[in-house]
Amino acid sequence: MNIRGIHYHVDVMFDGEPLVFLHGFTGSSLNWKQVINEFAGYKLILIDIIGHGLTECPEKPSRYKMEEVVEDLATILNELQIERANFLGYSMGGRLALSFAAIHSSRVKKLILESSSPGLQNEAEREKRKIADKKLADEIEREGMIHFVDKWGNIPLFASQKRLPIQQRNMIRQQRLQNSPRGLANSLIGMGTGAQPSWWDHLQLIDIPVLILCGELDQKFCDIAKRMHQMLSKSIVKEINGVGHAIHVEEPRIFGKIVNEFIKDMNEEV
């Protein structure tokens, strides 16, 4: 799909109410493979975010800016003739989904944020993070994918995934290796947590139902989830026992059940 001059890989599956899936950093639409069958009653729109999977990796980091990628999503919906959709975003994909809801709130029916954040509230924190992300981006381009993927898979954020079967861990590693160094580096620079706008002060203006998910073992993002919940008037926060950052990977059936219940209960009091 040609979207604003960029080739985007978009998979559309099944029929029903539209549900957009947005993966995390180093991921692709393949990451949702385990949970797809939990959502057979929806029209699934699985997108490889710019710089990831089979979507193009432009040379200029400025093309990866969060506001640019939000407009890419709006154009994808237009191309698919979808006015409003439910959005489900994991980690980086959650930051993108929340950014989309902040800019195009009328096009979001319900929002599901898995292990995500509205960015960094403090300007000094944003600058510090941008410097760290630029350093990591340079390392990815300099050292290559195998070095980076092995390093990334061993950060504390993913410690709980060590309990997954070896075949599944290998599959996650292989999927990460399919990304390009330039795509990941530019994603960090263009739409990293420090580079994106902070939506903390905007949360109280978001008037759509929001489900905020975090894993019990991912304390940092559970703290963020609880703070977001206090500011989002129509939000529910759910902490999933015994899992870390990637809930949909570690407990796909529980994840599917919770998300399904949230979307289906249209009369939900939140």
Coordinates of C-alpha atoms in Angstrom, one line a residue:
M1 CA 0.0 0.0 0.0
N2 CA 1.5 3.3 -1.0
I3 CA 1.0 5.8 1.8
R4 CA 2.2 9.4 1.5
G5 CA 5.1 8.3 -0.6
I6 CA 6.1 5.3 1.5
H7 CA 5.3 1.6 0.9
Y8 CA 3.4 0.2 3.9
H9 CA 2.8 -3.5 4.5
V10 CA -0.8 -3.8 5.8
D11 CA -2.6 -7.1 6.3
V12 CA -6.4 -7.1 6.5
M13 CA -8.1 -10.2 7.9
F14 CA -11.7 -11.3 8.7
D15 CA -14.8 -9.1 8.8
G16 CA -16.6 -7.1 11.4
E17 CA -15.8 -4.1 13.5
P18 CA -12.3 -2.7 12.6
L19 CA -9.5 -3.3 15.0
V20 CA -6.1 -1.8 14.2
F21 CA -3.0 -3.6 15.7
L22 CA 0.2 -1.7 16.2
H23 CA 3.3 -3.6 17.3
G24 CA 6.3 -2.6 19.4
F25 CA 9.8 -1.4 18.6
T26 CA 11.8 -4.2 16.8
G27 CA 8.5 -5.9 16.1
S28 CA 6.2 -6.4 13.1
S29 CA 2.6 -7.5 12.4
L30 CA 3.9 -11.1 12.8
N31 CA 4.1 -10.5 16.5
W32 CA 0.3 -10.7 16.8
K33 CA 0.2 -14.2 15.2
Q34 CA -0.5 -15.9 18.6
V35 CA -3.5 -13.8 19.4
I36 CA -5.1 -13.3 15.9
N37 CA -7.6 -16.2 16.4
E38 CA -8.8 -14.6 19.6
F39 CA -10.2 -11.7 17.4
A40 CA -11.8 -13.6 14.6
G41 CA -15.0 -11.6 14.9
Y42 CA -13.3 -8.3 13.9
K43 CA -11.9 -6.8 10.8
L44 CA -8.2 -6.9 11.7
I45 CA -5.8 -4.3 10.3
L46 CA -2.3 -5.4 11.0
I47 CA 0.3 -2.8 10.1
D48 CA 4.1 -2.9 9.9
I49 CA 5.0 0.5 11.3
I50 CA 7.4 2.6 9.3
G51 CA 11.0 1.2 9.6
H52 CA 9.7 -2.2 10.6
G53 CA 8.9 -5.5 9.0
L54 CA 8.0 -5.3 5.3
T55 CA 7.3 -1.5 5.4
E56 CA 9.7 0.8 3.8
C57 CA 12.7 2.3 5.8
P58 CA 13.2 5.9 4.5
E59 CA 16.6 7.5 4.9
K60 CA 15.5 10.7 6.7
P61 CA 14.7 10.3 10.4
S62 CA 12.3 13.3 10.1
R63 CA 9.9 11.0 8.1
Y64 CA 9.6 8.8 11.3
K65 CA 8.3 11.7 13.5
M66 CA 5.3 10.7 15.5
E67 CA 3.1 13.3 13.9
E68 CA 4.1 12.0 10.4
V69 CA 3.3 8.4 11.3
V70 CA 0.0 9.4 12.8
E71 CA -0.9 10.9 9.4
D72 CA 0.2 7.7 7.7
L73 CA -2.3 5.8 9.9
A74 CA -5.1 8.2 9.0
T75 CA -4.3 7.7 5.3
I76 CA -4.3 3.9 5.7
L77 CA -7.8 4.2 7.2
N78 CA -8.9 6.4 4.3
E79 CA -7.5 3.9 1.8
L80 CA -9.5 1.1 3.5
Q81 CA -12.6 3.3 3.7
I82 CA -12.7 3.1 7.4
E83 CA -14.0 6.2 9.3
R84 CA -13.6 4.9 12.8
A85 CA -11.7 1.9 14.3
N86 CA -10.7 0.4 17.6
F87 CA -6.9 0.7 18.2
L88 CA -4.7 -1.7 20.0
G89 CA -1.1 -0.7 20.6
Y90 CA 1.8 -2.4 22.4
S91 CA 4.7 -0.4 23.8
M92 CA 5.9 1.8 20.9
G93 CA 2.7 0.9 19.1
G94 CA 0.7 2.1 22.1
R95 CA 2.5 5.4 22.0
L96 CA 1.5 5.7 18.4
A97 CA -2.1 4.6 19.1
L98 CA -2.4 7.2 21.9
S99 CA -0.8 9.9 19.6
F100 CA -3.4 9.0 17.0
A101 CA -6.2 9.3 19.5
A102 CA -4.9 12.7 20.7
I103 CA -4.7 14.1 17.1
H104 CA -7.7 12.2 15.5
S105 CA -10.0 11.4 18.5
S106 CA -13.1 11.3 16.3
R107 CA -11.6 8.3 14.4
V108 CA -11.0 6.1 17.5
K109 CA -13.8 4.1 18.9
K110 CA -12.0 2.4 21.8
L111 CA -8.3 2.4 22.7
I112 CA -6.3 -0.4 24.2
L113 CA -2.8 0.4 25.4
E114 CA -0.5 -2.5 26.4
S115 CA 2.6 -1.6 28.4
S116 CA 2.7 1.9 27.0
S117 CA 3.1 5.5 27.9
P118 CA 2.1 9.1 26.9
G119 CA 5.8 10.0 26.5
L120 CA 8.0 11.9 29.0
Q121 CA 6.5 14.9 30.8
N122 CA 9.7 16.7 31.6
E123 CA 11.8 18.5 29.0
A124 CA 15.1 17.5 30.6
E125 CA 14.0 13.9 30.7
R126 CA 13.1 14.1 27.0
E127 CA 16.5 15.5 26.1
K128 CA 18.3 12.8 28.1
R129 CA 16.3 10.1 26.4
K130 CA 16.9 11.6 22.9
I131 CA 20.7 11.4 23.6
A132 CA 20.4 7.8 24.8
D133 CA 18.3 6.8 21.8
K134 CA 20.7 8.5 19.4
K135 CA 23.6 6.6 20.9
L136 CA 21.6 3.3 20.6
A137 CA 20.6 4.2 17.0
D138 CA 24.3 4.7 16.1
E139 CA 25.2 1.4 17.7
I140 CA 22.6 -0.4 15.7
E141 CA 23.9 1.0 12.4
R142 CA 27.5 0.4 13.5
E143 CA 27.3 -3.1 15.0
G144 CA 24.5 -4.6 13.0
M145 CA 21.4 -6.5 13.7
I146 CA 22.7 -9.7 15.4
H147 CA 24.7 -7.7 18.0
F148 CA 21.7 -5.4 18.7
V149 CA 19.0 -8.1 18.8
D150 CA 20.9 -10.2 21.2
K151 CA 21.6 -7.2 23.4
W152 CA 17.9 -6.1 23.2
G153 CA 16.6 -9.5 24.1
N154 CA 18.6 -9.5 27.3
I155 CA 17.4 -6.1 28.8
P156 CA 15.5 -6.4 32.1
L157 CA 12.2 -5.4 30.4
F158 CA 12.1 -8.8 28.7
A159 CA 13.4 -10.9 31.6
S160 CA 10.1 -12.7 32.1
Q161 CA 10.3 -14.0 28.5
K162 CA 13.2 -16.2 29.4
R163 CA 10.5 -18.6 30.7
L164 CA 8.9 -19.0 27.3
P165 CA 9.6 -22.2 25.3
I166 CA 12.9 -22.1 23.4
Q167 CA 11.1 -22.4 20.0
Q168 CA 9.0 -19.3 20.8
R169 CA 12.1 -17.3 22.0
N170 CA 13.9 -18.3 18.8
M171 CA 10.9 -17.2 16.7
I172 CA 10.9 -13.8 18.4
R173 CA 14.6 -13.4 17.8
Q174 CA 14.3 -14.3 14.1
Q175 CA 11.4 -11.9 13.6
R176 CA 13.5 -9.1 15.2
L177 CA 16.4 -10.0 12.9
Q178 CA 14.3 -9.4 9.8
N179 CA 14.2 -5.7 10.5
S180 CA 16.8 -3.3 9.0
P181 CA 19.4 -1.4 11.0
R182 CA 18.4 1.9 9.3
G183 CA 14.7 1.4 10.0
L184 CA 15.2 0.7 13.7
A185 CA 17.8 3.5 14.1
N186 CA 15.5 6.0 12.5
S187 CA 12.5 4.9 14.5
L188 CA 14.5 5.6 17.7
I189 CA 15.5 9.0 16.5
G190 CA 12.2 10.0 14.9
M191 CA 9.5 8.5 17.2
G192 CA 11.3 7.4 20.3
T193 CA 9.9 8.2 23.7
G194 CA 12.1 11.3 24.0
A195 CA 11.4 12.5 20.5
Q196 CA 7.6 12.2 20.5
P197 CA 5.3 14.9 22.0
S198 CA 4.3 14.4 25.6
W199 CA 0.6 13.7 25.9
W200 CA 0.4 13.8 29.7
D201 CA -1.3 17.2 29.8
H202 CA -3.6 16.1 27.0
L203 CA -4.9 12.9 28.7
Q204 CA -7.8 14.7 30.4
L205 CA -9.1 15.8 27.0
I206 CA -9.4 12.2 25.6
D207 CA -13.0 11.3 25.9
I208 CA -13.1 7.8 24.5
P209 CA -13.0 4.4 26.5
V210 CA -9.4 3.4 27.1
L211 CA -8.2 0.0 28.4
I212 CA -4.7 0.2 30.0
L213 CA -2.9 -3.1 30.4
C214 CA 0.3 -3.8 32.3
G215 CA 2.1 -6.9 33.4
E216 CA 2.6 -7.4 37.2
L217 CA 6.4 -8.0 36.7
D218 CA 6.7 -4.8 34.7
Q219 CA 6.6 -2.4 37.6
K220 CA 7.7 0.7 35.7
F221 CA 4.8 0.4 33.2
C222 CA 2.3 -0.5 35.9
D223 CA 3.2 2.7 37.7
I224 CA 2.7 4.7 34.4
A225 CA -0.6 2.8 33.8
K226 CA -2.0 3.9 37.2
R227 CA -1.0 7.5 36.6
M228 CA -2.6 7.5 33.2
H229 CA -5.8 6.0 34.6
Q230 CA -6.1 8.9 37.0
M231 CA -6.1 11.3 34.1
L232 CA -8.2 9.4 31.5
S233 CA -11.8 9.9 32.5
K234 CA -13.1 6.8 30.7
S235 CA -10.3 4.4 31.4
I236 CA -9.9 1.0 33.0
V237 CA -6.5 -0.3 34.2
K238 CA -5.8 -4.0 34.4
E239 CA -2.7 -5.5 35.9
I240 CA -2.1 -9.1 34.6
N241 CA -0.6 -11.5 37.1
G242 CA 2.7 -13.2 36.5
V243 CA 3.7 -11.6 33.3
G244 CA 6.1 -8.9 32.1
H245 CA 6.1 -6.3 29.3
A246 CA 4.7 -8.3 26.4
I247 CA 1.4 -9.6 27.8
H248 CA 0.1 -10.8 24.4
V249 CA 3.2 -13.0 24.0
E250 CA 3.3 -14.4 27.5
E251 CA -0.5 -14.9 28.1
P252 CA -2.2 -14.6 24.7
R253 CA -5.5 -16.2 25.7
I254 CA -5.9 -14.1 28.8
F255 CA -4.9 -11.0 26.8
G256 CA -7.5 -11.9 24.1
K257 CA -10.3 -12.4 26.6
I258 CA -9.7 -9.1 28.4
V259 CA -9.5 -7.1 25.2
N260 CA -12.5 -8.8 23.6
E261 CA -14.6 -8.1 26.7
F262 CA -13.6 -4.5 26.7
I263 CA -14.5 -3.9 23.0
K264 CA -17.7 -5.9 23.1
D265 CA -19.2 -4.3 26.1
M266 CA -20.4 -1.2 24.3
N267 CA -22.5 -0.1 27.3
E268 CA -19.5 -0.3 29.6
E269 CA -19.6 2.2 32.4
V270 CA -16.1 3.5 32.8

